[in-house]
């Protein structure tokens, strides 16, 4: 699909459309996106989050092509693939899930990269520290990046065969690189097609999602759980970066629906190129410059395999959820005004988090429990947020049970770090609210019962509540931070 | 009198869900006095092939925004979109770009 050519030719030769320059343009955009934001250092391990859809499979194909031997200026990182199987939530039968997984496996095996297929039910086995964002190593400056690249090139050129000819050197370096890659390849077989999922966990997952009333909240929860699972996989398998396949159109829709859900404060992290909220694992979005149309054309013309996996909102009407509404709004507007998506995209590029580095060092308690963005709910009296709280209070009938009088007995408050508290009740929505940002509060509020939440969320919530209680108790004994006097 | 036309229709990207999961269809359009064009094809598909939820595929006279149409591997907008006159053995592909990512 080369529109330039069509403009100059009156009759488009429909049987063999010119595709060379489109391919170059597509590949170049990917490389340029990675090269412009010098975040992926050579030799780094990067996990590709592939949902099986057209955008993420296209990303996979780009990475595969960029790492192939005959690519000019090869990419220099080591990829792995992760896929989260959400069949338990979307109501697919075990047979359908196995079939989908088998198809995906054949696609992944063809790439030769290590892959992990993780069922969403594994959120019930996650440890609590997934939500504790560890401090990130500071992102390298430009000088560091260049130095790292030089070092990498040196290390691949060092070795025997000091043949003066350039050809000899190139051969050596390619052999050495192949050896490097071989060392990275795992010799053990990845697990085969039979995805054994504990039916009890599937039942628990379904109970969790059935307790959420609206599709908006379900979508939000699914996204959060999926992201936690991907980050956890990256951490345990030693990957320092995760690549997501969000396309430009998808990010434009996400931007609008996030604003509608009250996530305006974290727009930059949610839609920007790099998402550093998890500290040690960075999330990048290299496909954010491609519209979904370009991706569909590329996949069609160059035979990129992709799957269609039904999601939560498949076949749902336009007004079923905020996300669906935003999507239909943007797509319809785009049909009449083709610059819609790119305008929204350019606007999102200009968004930056105020005081970005500061938020990375902030106390874990100042981050939202679910989405790990900075808590935006400690606002002054004269803010819009406070007004929403007041109107909420006034419009609800206050019953005696809703008073927050059910705190655990103070005498037994366990101050030991990580010690199990004696209270075995799960946190009520009221308790969780103080730990969540505005939009996550809305999601949790939509749940009829919070006891179905996965254990890692509950345990992390309890830990933070205990910690804040402890801080309250010893607050008067702590020296204020701006106190510069030395204690004798 | 235009002769009947044989076409190959393909549905991808999730659009096949509305057609019982069948991605490829070999169809023969009956002969009629005027040549077949895309507008008429859409009406024909809606009447004969579409199994459920027509509003997810067709909107008014044209396809729903977000569904890409390729005629012989080229964007249908280059060929005239709805006014393109179908020829025998044409290959028409409908790819939904709304799902997946």
Coordinates of C-alpha atoms in Angstrom, one line a residue:
Chain A
X1 CA 0.0 0.0 0.0
X2 CA 2.0 2.9 -1.2
X3 CA -0.2 6.0 -1.6
X4 CA 2.6 8.0 -3.1
X5 CA 2.7 5.6 -6.0
X6 CA -1.1 5.7 -6.5
X7 CA -1.0 9.5 -6.7
X8 CA 1.4 9.4 -9.5
X9 CA -0.1 6.5 -11.4
X10 CA -3.6 6.8 -12.8
X11 CA -4.2 3.1 -13.0
X12 CA -3.1 1.2 -10.0
X13 CA -1.7 -2.1 -11.0
X14 CA -3.9 -4.0 -8.6
X15 CA -2.3 -7.4 -9.1
X16 CA 1.1 -6.4 -7.7
X17 CA 0.9 -3.3 -5.5
X18 CA 4.3 -1.7 -4.8
X19 CA 5.3 -2.7 -1.3
X20 CA 9.0 -2.1 -1.1
X21 CA 8.9 1.5 0.2
X22 CA 6.1 0.7 2.6
X23 CA 8.1 -2.1 4.1
X24 CA 11.2 0.1 4.5
X25 CA 9.1 2.9 6.0
X26 CA 7.5 0.5 8.5
X27 CA 10.8 -1.1 9.6
X28 CA 12.5 2.3 9.8
X29 CA 9.8 3.6 12.1
X30 CA 10.4 0.8 14.5
X31 CA 14.2 1.2 14.5
X32 CA 13.8 5.0 14.8
X33 CA 11.5 4.7 17.8
X34 CA 14.0 2.4 19.6
X35 CA 17.0 4.5 18.6
X36 CA 15.5 7.8 19.5
X37 CA 14.7 6.8 23.1
X38 CA 17.9 5.2 24.1
X39 CA 16.5 3.1 26.9
X40 CA 17.3 -0.4 25.8
X41 CA 21.0 -1.0 26.3
X42 CA 22.9 -3.6 24.3
X43 CA 22.8 -7.0 25.7
X44 CA 19.8 -6.3 27.8
X45 CA 17.1 -8.9 28.2
X46 CA 13.7 -7.7 26.9
X47 CA 10.4 -9.5 27.3
X48 CA 7.9 -9.0 24.6
X49 CA 4.3 -9.1 25.8
X50 CA 2.4 -10.7 22.9
X51 CA -1.4 -11.0 23.2
X52 CA -1.6 -12.7 19.8
X53 CA -3.3 -9.8 18.2
X54 CA -2.1 -8.0 15.1
X55 CA -0.2 -5.3 16.8
X56 CA 1.9 -7.4 19.1
X57 CA 2.5 -10.0 16.5
X58 CA 3.7 -7.3 14.2
X59 CA 6.1 -6.1 17.0
X60 CA 7.3 -9.7 17.3
X61 CA 8.0 -9.9 13.6
X62 CA 9.9 -6.6 13.7
X63 CA 12.1 -7.8 16.5
X64 CA 12.7 -11.0 14.8
X65 CA 13.7 -9.3 11.6
X66 CA 15.8 -6.8 13.5
X67 CA 17.8 -9.5 15.1
X68 CA 18.2 -11.6 12.0
X69 CA 21.7 -12.0 10.6
X70 CA 21.1 -10.1 7.4
X71 CA 19.6 -7.0 9.0
X72 CA 21.7 -3.9 8.6
X73 CA 22.7 -2.6 12.1
X74 CA 21.2 -5.5 14.0
X75 CA 19.2 -4.9 17.2
X76 CA 21.3 -5.7 20.2
X77 CA 19.0 -7.0 22.9
X78 CA 18.0 -10.5 23.8
X79 CA 14.2 -11.1 23.6
X80 CA 11.8 -13.4 25.3
X81 CA 8.1 -13.7 24.8
X82 CA 5.3 -13.8 27.3
X83 CA 1.6 -14.4 26.6
X84 CA -1.1 -14.2 29.3
X85 CA -3.9 -16.6 28.6
X86 CA -7.1 -15.0 29.7
X87 CA -9.5 -17.7 28.6
X88 CA -10.7 -18.2 32.2
X89 CA -12.1 -14.7 32.3
X90 CA -13.6 -14.5 28.8
X91 CA -15.4 -17.8 29.3
X92 CA -13.6 -19.9 26.9
X93 CA -13.7 -23.7 27.3
X94 CA -10.6 -25.6 28.2
X95 CA -10.6 -27.1 24.7
X96 CA -10.6 -23.7 23.1
X97 CA -7.9 -22.5 25.3
X98 CA -5.7 -25.4 24.5
X99 CA -6.2 -24.8 20.8
X100 CA -5.4 -21.2 21.1
X101 CA -2.3 -21.9 23.1
X102 CA -1.2 -24.6 20.6
X103 CA -1.5 -22.1 17.7
X104 CA 0.4 -19.5 19.6
X105 CA 3.1 -21.9 20.5
X106 CA 3.7 -22.8 16.9
X107 CA 4.1 -19.0 16.1
X108 CA 6.5 -18.5 19.0
X109 CA 8.5 -21.6 18.2
X110 CA 9.1 -20.4 14.7
X111 CA 10.8 -17.3 16.1
X112 CA 13.3 -19.3 18.2
X113 CA 13.0 -17.1 21.2
X114 CA 12.3 -18.3 24.7
X115 CA 8.6 -18.0 25.5
X116 CA 6.3 -18.2 28.5
X117 CA 2.6 -18.8 28.3
X118 CA 1.1 -17.9 31.6
X119 CA -2.6 -18.4 32.5
X120 CA -4.2 -15.5 34.2
X121 CA -5.1 -17.8 37.1
X122 CA -1.5 -17.5 38.3
X123 CA -2.4 -14.1 39.8
X124 CA -3.6 -16.2 42.8
X125 CA 0.0 -17.4 43.2
X126 CA 1.8 -14.1 43.0
X127 CA 3.8 -12.9 46.0
X128 CA 2.9 -9.6 47.7
X129 CA 6.1 -7.9 46.8
X130 CA 5.0 -7.6 43.2
X131 CA 3.3 -4.4 44.2
X132 CA 6.2 -3.0 46.1
X133 CA 8.0 -0.9 43.5
X134 CA 11.7 -1.2 44.1
X135 CA 13.9 1.8 43.4
X136 CA 15.0 1.8 39.9
X137 CA 18.6 2.2 38.9
X138 CA 18.8 5.7 37.3
X139 CA 18.3 5.6 33.6
X140 CA 21.6 6.0 31.8
X141 CA 22.4 9.3 30.2
X142 CA 23.3 9.7 26.6
X143 CA 27.0 9.3 27.4
X144 CA 26.4 6.1 29.2
X145 CA 24.4 4.7 26.3
X146 CA 27.1 5.4 23.8
X147 CA 29.7 4.0 26.1
X148 CA 27.7 0.9 26.6
X149 CA 27.2 0.4 22.8
X150 CA 31.0 0.9 22.2
X151 CA 31.8 -1.6 24.9
X152 CA 29.3 -4.1 23.4
X153 CA 30.8 -3.8 20.0
X154 CA 34.3 -4.1 21.4
X155 CA 33.4 -7.3 23.2
X156 CA 32.0 -8.8 20.1
X157 CA 35.1 -7.9 18.1
X158 CA 37.7 -9.0 20.6
X159 CA 39.2 -12.4 20.1
X160 CA 41.6 -14.3 18.0
X161 CA 42.1 -14.0 14.3
X162 CA 43.7 -10.6 14.1
X163 CA 43.2 -10.7 10.4
X164 CA 43.8 -7.2 9.0
X165 CA 41.1 -7.6 6.4
X166 CA 37.7 -6.1 7.4
X167 CA 36.0 -9.2 6.1
X168 CA 37.8 -11.4 8.6
X169 CA 36.9 -9.1 11.4
X170 CA 33.3 -9.2 10.5
X171 CA 33.2 -12.9 10.3
X172 CA 34.8 -13.2 13.7
X173 CA 32.3 -10.7 15.2
X174 CA 29.4 -12.6 13.6
X175 CA 30.7 -15.9 14.9
X176 CA 31.2 -14.4 18.3
X177 CA 27.7 -12.9 18.3
X178 CA 26.3 -16.2 17.3
X179 CA 28.1 -17.8 20.2
X180 CA 26.7 -15.1 22.5
X181 CA 23.3 -15.8 21.3
X182 CA 23.7 -19.5 21.7
X183 CA 24.7 -19.1 25.3
X184 CA 21.5 -17.2 25.9
X185 CA 19.3 -19.8 24.2
X186 CA 17.9 -22.2 26.7
X187 CA 18.5 -25.8 25.9
X188 CA 15.6 -27.1 28.0
X189 CA 12.4 -27.4 26.1
X190 CA 9.7 -24.8 26.9
X191 CA 6.6 -26.4 28.3
X192 CA 4.5 -28.1 25.7
X193 CA 0.9 -27.4 24.6
X194 CA -1.0 -28.8 27.4
X195 CA -1.8 -25.9 29.6
X196 CA -2.7 -27.4 32.9
X197 CA -4.8 -24.9 34.9
X198 CA -6.2 -25.7 38.3
X199 CA -10.0 -25.5 37.8
X200 CA -10.3 -24.2 41.3
X201 CA -8.3 -21.2 40.4
X202 CA -10.3 -20.7 37.3
X203 CA -13.4 -20.7 39.5
X204 CA -11.8 -18.2 41.8
X205 CA -11.0 -16.0 38.9
X206 CA -14.5 -16.2 37.6
X207 CA -15.9 -15.3 41.0
X208 CA -13.6 -12.3 41.1
X209 CA -14.8 -11.0 37.8
X210 CA -18.4 -11.8 38.5
X211 CA -18.2 -9.7 41.6
X212 CA -17.4 -6.7 39.4
X213 CA -20.6 -5.2 38.1
X214 CA -19.6 -2.9 35.2
X215 CA -17.6 -3.8 32.1
X216 CA -15.5 -0.7 32.6
X217 CA -14.3 -1.9 36.0
X218 CA -13.8 -5.4 34.7
X219 CA -11.7 -4.2 31.9
X220 CA -9.6 -2.1 34.3
X221 CA -9.1 -4.9 36.7
X222 CA -8.1 -7.3 33.9
X223 CA -5.6 -4.8 32.6
X224 CA -4.1 -4.4 36.1
X225 CA -3.9 -8.1 36.8
X226 CA -2.4 -8.8 33.4
X227 CA 0.3 -6.1 33.9
X228 CA 1.2 -7.4 37.3
X229 CA 1.6 -10.9 35.9
X230 CA 3.8 -9.7 33.0
X231 CA 6.0 -7.7 35.3
X232 CA 6.3 -10.6 37.7
X233 CA 7.3 -12.9 34.9
X234 CA 9.9 -10.4 33.8
X235 CA 11.3 -10.1 37.2
X236 CA 11.5 -13.8 38.0
X237 CA 13.1 -14.6 34.6
X238 CA 15.6 -11.8 34.8
X239 CA 14.2 -9.4 32.2
X240 CA 14.8 -5.8 32.8
X241 CA 12.4 -4.4 30.1
X242 CA 9.0 -5.3 28.8
X243 CA 7.8 -4.3 25.3
X244 CA 4.1 -3.8 24.8
X245 CA 2.4 -3.7 21.5
X246 CA 0.1 -0.8 21.9
X247 CA -0.5 0.9 18.6
X248 CA -1.1 4.6 18.0
X249 CA -4.9 4.1 17.6
X250 CA -5.1 2.0 20.7
X251 CA -3.2 4.6 22.7
X252 CA -5.4 7.4 21.5
X253 CA -8.4 5.4 22.7
X254 CA -6.6 4.6 25.9
X255 CA -5.8 8.3 26.5
X256 CA -9.4 9.4 26.2
X257 CA -10.9 6.5 28.2
X258 CA -8.3 7.0 31.0
X259 CA -9.3 10.7 31.2
X260 CA -12.9 9.6 31.5
X261 CA -12.1 7.1 34.2
X262 CA -10.3 9.6 36.3
X263 CA -6.7 8.6 35.5
X264 CA -5.7 11.9 34.2
X265 CA -2.8 12.2 36.6
X266 CA -1.0 9.2 35.2
X267 CA -1.6 9.8 31.5
X268 CA 2.0 10.3 30.8
X269 CA 3.0 6.9 32.2
X270 CA 0.0 5.1 30.8
X271 CA 0.5 6.3 27.2
X272 CA 4.1 7.4 27.0
X273 CA 6.9 5.5 25.4
X274 CA 8.5 4.5 28.7
X275 CA 6.6 3.5 31.8
X276 CA 8.9 3.3 34.8
X277 CA 6.4 2.8 37.6
X278 CA 7.6 -0.7 38.4
X279 CA 11.1 0.5 39.2
X280 CA 13.4 -2.3 38.1
X281 CA 11.3 -3.4 35.2
X282 CA 10.7 -0.7 32.5
X283 CA 7.8 -0.9 30.1
X284 CA 8.3 0.5 26.6
X285 CA 5.8 0.8 23.7
X286 CA 7.7 0.8 20.5
X287 CA 4.6 0.4 18.3
X288 CA 3.1 3.7 19.5
X289 CA 3.8 5.4 16.2
X290 CA 1.9 2.9 14.0
X291 CA -1.8 3.3 13.3
X292 CA -3.8 0.1 13.4
X293 CA -4.5 0.4 9.6
X294 CA -0.7 0.4 8.9
X295 CA -0.2 -2.6 11.1
X296 CA -3.1 -4.5 9.4
X297 CA -1.7 -3.8 6.0
X298 CA 1.8 -4.8 6.9
X299 CA 0.6 -8.0 8.5
X300 CA -1.5 -8.8 5.4
X301 CA 1.1 -8.0 2.9
X302 CA 4.1 -9.7 4.6
X303 CA 2.3 -12.7 6.0
X304 CA 2.8 -11.9 9.7
X305 CA 0.8 -14.6 11.6
X306 CA -1.6 -13.4 14.2
X307 CA -4.5 -14.8 16.0
X308 CA -7.8 -13.5 17.0
X309 CA -8.6 -14.2 20.6
X310 CA -12.0 -12.9 21.9
X311 CA -11.8 -10.5 24.8
X312 CA -14.1 -9.3 27.5
X313 CA -15.8 -6.7 25.3
X314 CA -16.0 -8.7 22.0
X315 CA -19.4 -8.2 20.4
X316 CA -20.5 -5.8 23.1
X317 CA -22.5 -2.8 22.1
X318 CA -21.0 0.6 21.9
X319 CA -22.1 1.9 25.2
X320 CA -21.2 -1.2 27.2
X321 CA -18.2 0.4 28.8
X322 CA -16.2 3.6 28.8
X323 CA -13.4 2.0 26.9
X324 CA -15.8 0.8 24.2
X325 CA -17.4 4.2 24.0
X326 CA -14.1 5.9 23.6
X327 CA -13.1 3.4 20.9
X328 CA -16.2 3.9 18.9
X329 CA -16.0 7.7 19.2
X330 CA -12.4 7.8 18.0
X331 CA -12.8 5.4 15.2
X332 CA -15.9 7.1 13.9
X333 CA -14.3 10.5 14.1
X334 CA -11.2 9.1 12.4
X335 CA -13.3 7.9 9.4
X336 CA -14.4 11.4 8.7
X337 CA -11.3 13.3 9.9
X338 CA -8.2 11.2 9.3
X339 CA -6.0 13.4 11.5
X340 CA -7.9 12.5 14.7
X341 CA -5.7 9.7 16.0
X342 CA -2.5 11.5 15.1
X343 CA -3.6 14.7 16.8
X344 CA -4.4 12.8 20.0
X345 CA -1.1 11.0 19.7
X346 CA 0.9 14.1 19.3
X347 CA -0.9 15.6 22.3
X348 CA 0.0 12.6 24.4
X349 CA 3.6 12.9 23.4
X350 CA 3.8 16.3 25.0
X351 CA 2.6 15.0 28.3
X352 CA 5.3 14.6 30.9
X353 CA 5.1 13.6 34.5
X354 CA 5.8 16.5 36.7
X355 CA 8.8 15.7 38.9
X356 CA 9.3 12.3 37.4
X357 CA 12.4 11.3 39.2
X358 CA 11.0 12.4 42.5
X359 CA 8.1 9.9 42.2
X360 CA 10.5 7.0 41.7
X361 CA 12.1 7.7 45.1
X362 CA 8.8 8.3 46.9
X363 CA 7.8 6.0 49.7
X364 CA 5.9 2.9 48.6
X365 CA 2.9 4.0 50.6
X366 CA 2.5 7.0 48.5
X367 CA 1.7 4.9 45.4
X368 CA -1.6 3.4 44.5
X369 CA -1.9 -0.2 45.5
X370 CA -3.2 -1.5 42.2
X371 CA -1.8 0.7 39.4
X372 CA 1.4 1.9 41.2
X373 CA 0.9 5.5 40.1
X374 CA 1.4 8.3 42.5
X375 CA -1.5 8.7 44.8
X376 CA -3.5 11.7 43.7
X377 CA -6.0 11.7 46.4
X378 CA -4.3 13.7 49.1
X379 CA -5.6 17.0 47.9
X380 CA -6.5 20.2 49.7
X381 CA -10.0 21.1 50.8
X382 CA -10.6 23.3 47.8
X383 CA -10.1 20.7 45.1
X384 CA -12.4 19.0 42.7
X385 CA -11.6 15.7 44.4
X386 CA -12.8 16.9 47.7
X387 CA -16.0 18.1 46.2
X388 CA -16.6 14.7 44.7
X389 CA -16.1 13.1 48.2
X390 CA -18.5 15.6 49.8
X391 CA -21.2 15.0 47.2
X392 CA -20.8 11.3 47.6
X393 CA -21.2 11.5 51.3
X394 CA -24.3 13.6 51.0
X395 CA -25.9 11.4 48.4
X396 CA -25.5 8.2 50.4
X397 CA -27.6 7.2 53.4
X398 CA -25.2 6.9 56.3
X399 CA -25.8 3.7 58.3
X400 CA -24.1 2.9 61.6
X401 CA -22.2 -0.1 60.0
X402 CA -20.5 2.1 57.5
X403 CA -18.6 4.0 60.2
X404 CA -14.9 3.0 60.2
X405 CA -15.1 1.6 63.7
X406 CA -13.9 -1.9 62.9
X407 CA -10.2 -1.4 63.4
X408 CA -8.2 -4.3 64.8
X409 CA -7.6 -4.1 68.6
X410 CA -4.5 -1.9 69.1
X411 CA -3.1 -4.0 71.8
X412 CA -2.2 -6.7 69.4
X413 CA -0.9 -4.6 66.5
X414 CA 2.0 -6.5 65.2
X415 CA 4.8 -4.0 64.4
X416 CA 7.2 -6.7 63.3
X417 CA 7.9 -6.4 59.6
X418 CA 6.1 -9.0 57.6
X419 CA 4.6 -10.6 60.6
X420 CA 1.1 -12.0 60.1
X421 CA -1.4 -9.8 61.8
X422 CA -3.9 -11.5 64.0
X423 CA -6.9 -10.1 62.1
X424 CA -7.9 -12.5 59.5
X425 CA -10.6 -10.4 57.9
X426 CA -10.0 -9.2 54.4
X427 CA -9.8 -5.4 54.0
X428 CA -13.1 -3.8 53.4
X429 CA -13.6 -1.4 50.5
X430 CA -13.3 1.4 53.0
X431 CA -9.9 0.3 54.1
X432 CA -8.7 -0.2 50.6
X433 CA -9.8 3.2 49.5
X434 CA -7.1 5.0 51.4
X435 CA -4.5 3.0 49.5
X436 CA -5.9 3.5 46.0
X437 CA -5.8 6.3 43.5
X438 CA -9.1 7.8 42.3
X439 CA -9.8 5.5 39.4
X440 CA -8.7 2.3 41.2
X441 CA -11.1 3.4 43.9
X442 CA -13.9 3.5 41.4
X443 CA -13.0 0.0 40.2
X444 CA -12.9 -1.5 43.7
X445 CA -16.1 0.4 44.6
X446 CA -17.7 -1.4 41.7
X447 CA -17.0 -4.8 43.3
X448 CA -19.7 -6.3 45.4
X449 CA -17.2 -8.1 47.6
X450 CA -13.5 -7.6 48.0
X451 CA -12.8 -11.0 49.4
X452 CA -12.3 -12.5 45.9
X453 CA -9.3 -10.3 45.3
X454 CA -6.1 -12.3 44.8
X455 CA -4.1 -12.9 48.0
X456 CA -1.1 -10.8 46.9
X457 CA -3.3 -7.7 46.7
X458 CA -4.9 -8.4 50.1
X459 CA -1.6 -9.1 51.8
X460 CA 0.1 -6.0 50.4
X461 CA -2.9 -3.9 51.4
X462 CA -2.7 -5.3 55.0
X463 CA 1.0 -4.7 55.1
X464 CA 0.6 -1.1 54.1
X465 CA -2.3 -0.5 56.5
X466 CA -0.3 -2.0 59.4
X467 CA 2.7 0.2 58.4
X468 CA 0.6 3.4 58.3
X469 CA -0.9 2.5 61.7
X470 CA 2.6 2.0 63.1
X471 CA 3.7 5.3 61.6
X472 CA 0.8 7.0 63.2
X473 CA 1.7 5.5 66.6
X474 CA 5.3 6.5 66.5
X475 CA 4.8 9.7 64.7
X476 CA 5.3 11.8 67.7
X477 CA 8.7 10.2 68.4
X478 CA 10.0 10.8 64.9
X479 CA 12.2 13.7 64.2
X480 CA 10.7 16.0 61.5
X481 CA 12.6 15.8 58.2
X482 CA 13.5 19.4 58.1
X483 CA 15.0 19.4 61.5
X484 CA 18.7 20.0 61.1
X485 CA 19.8 19.9 64.7
X486 CA 21.9 17.0 65.7
X487 CA 20.7 14.8 68.5
X488 CA 23.3 14.9 71.3
Chain B
X1 CA -27.1 -8.2 -18.5
X2 CA -24.1 -8.7 -16.3
X3 CA -23.0 -12.2 -15.9
X4 CA -22.8 -13.7 -12.5
X5 CA -19.5 -13.0 -10.7
X6 CA -17.5 -15.4 -8.6
X7 CA -15.7 -13.7 -5.7
X8 CA -13.5 -14.7 -2.9
X9 CA -14.3 -13.1 0.4
X10 CA -12.1 -13.2 3.4
X11 CA -12.8 -12.0 7.0
X12 CA -10.0 -11.4 9.5
X13 CA -9.1 -9.7 12.7
X14 CA -12.2 -10.8 14.5
X15 CA -14.8 -10.1 11.8
X16 CA -15.1 -13.8 11.2
X17 CA -16.9 -14.1 14.5
X18 CA -19.9 -12.6 12.8
X19 CA -19.8 -15.2 10.1
X20 CA -19.8 -18.3 12.2
X21 CA -16.0 -18.3 12.4
X22 CA -15.5 -19.0 8.7
X23 CA -12.8 -16.9 7.4
X24 CA -12.9 -17.6 3.7
X25 CA -16.0 -17.7 1.5
X26 CA -16.2 -18.5 -2.2
X27 CA -19.4 -16.8 -3.4
X28 CA -21.1 -16.4 -6.6
X29 CA -23.2 -13.3 -7.1
X30 CA -26.3 -13.8 -9.2
X31 CA -26.4 -12.0 -12.5
X32 CA -28.3 -8.8 -12.7
X33 CA -28.9 -5.9 -15.1
X34 CA -26.3 -3.5 -13.7
X35 CA -22.8 -4.4 -12.8
X36 CA -22.3 -5.3 -9.1
X37 CA -20.6 -2.6 -7.0
X38 CA -19.4 -2.6 -3.4
X39 CA -22.5 -1.0 -2.0
X40 CA -24.6 -3.8 -3.4
X41 CA -22.1 -6.4 -2.2
X42 CA -22.4 -5.1 1.3
X43 CA -26.2 -5.4 1.2
X44 CA -25.8 -8.9 -0.2
X45 CA -23.4 -9.9 2.5
X46 CA -25.7 -8.5 5.1
X47 CA -28.6 -10.5 3.7
X48 CA -26.9 -13.8 2.9
X49 CA -23.7 -14.3 4.9
X50 CA -23.9 -12.3 8.1
X51 CA -25.1 -14.5 10.9
X52 CA -25.5 -12.1 13.7
X53 CA -25.1 -8.5 14.9
X54 CA -25.3 -6.6 11.6
X55 CA -24.5 -3.3 13.3
X56 CA -21.0 -4.6 14.1
X57 CA -20.2 -5.0 10.4
X58 CA -22.3 -2.6 8.4
X59 CA -23.2 0.9 9.4
X60 CA -25.7 2.6 7.2
X61 CA -24.5 2.1 3.6
X62 CA -20.8 1.4 4.4
X63 CA -18.8 -0.8 6.6
X64 CA -18.4 0.1 10.3
X65 CA -15.5 2.5 10.9
X66 CA -12.5 0.4 11.9
X67 CA -13.0 -2.3 9.4
X68 CA -10.4 -2.3 6.7
X69 CA -11.5 -3.4 3.2
X70 CA -8.9 -4.6 0.7
X71 CA -9.8 -5.3 -2.9
X72 CA -7.2 -7.4 -4.6
X73 CA -4.7 -6.5 -1.8
X74 CA -5.2 -2.8 -2.3
X75 CA -7.0 -0.4 -0.1
X76 CA -10.5 0.0 -1.4
X77 CA -10.3 3.8 -1.1
X78 CA -7.8 3.8 -3.9
X79 CA -10.3 2.0 -6.0
X80 CA -13.3 4.2 -5.3
X81 CA -14.6 2.6 -2.1
X82 CA -18.3 2.0 -2.4
X83 CA -18.5 2.8 -6.1
X84 CA -16.0 0.3 -7.2
X85 CA -17.4 -2.1 -9.7
X86 CA -16.7 -5.7 -9.0
X87 CA -15.1 -8.0 -11.5
X88 CA -15.0 -11.7 -11.8
X89 CA -12.5 -13.5 -9.5
X90 CA -11.9 -10.4 -7.4
X91 CA -10.6 -11.0 -3.9
X92 CA -12.2 -8.8 -1.2
X93 CA -10.9 -8.9 2.3
X94 CA -12.5 -7.4 5.4
X95 CA -10.1 -7.0 8.4
X96 CA -11.4 -5.6 11.6
X97 CA -8.7 -3.4 13.3
X98 CA -10.8 -2.8 16.4
X99 CA -9.8 -5.9 18.2
X100 CA -6.4 -7.2 19.2
X101 CA -3.2 -5.5 19.8

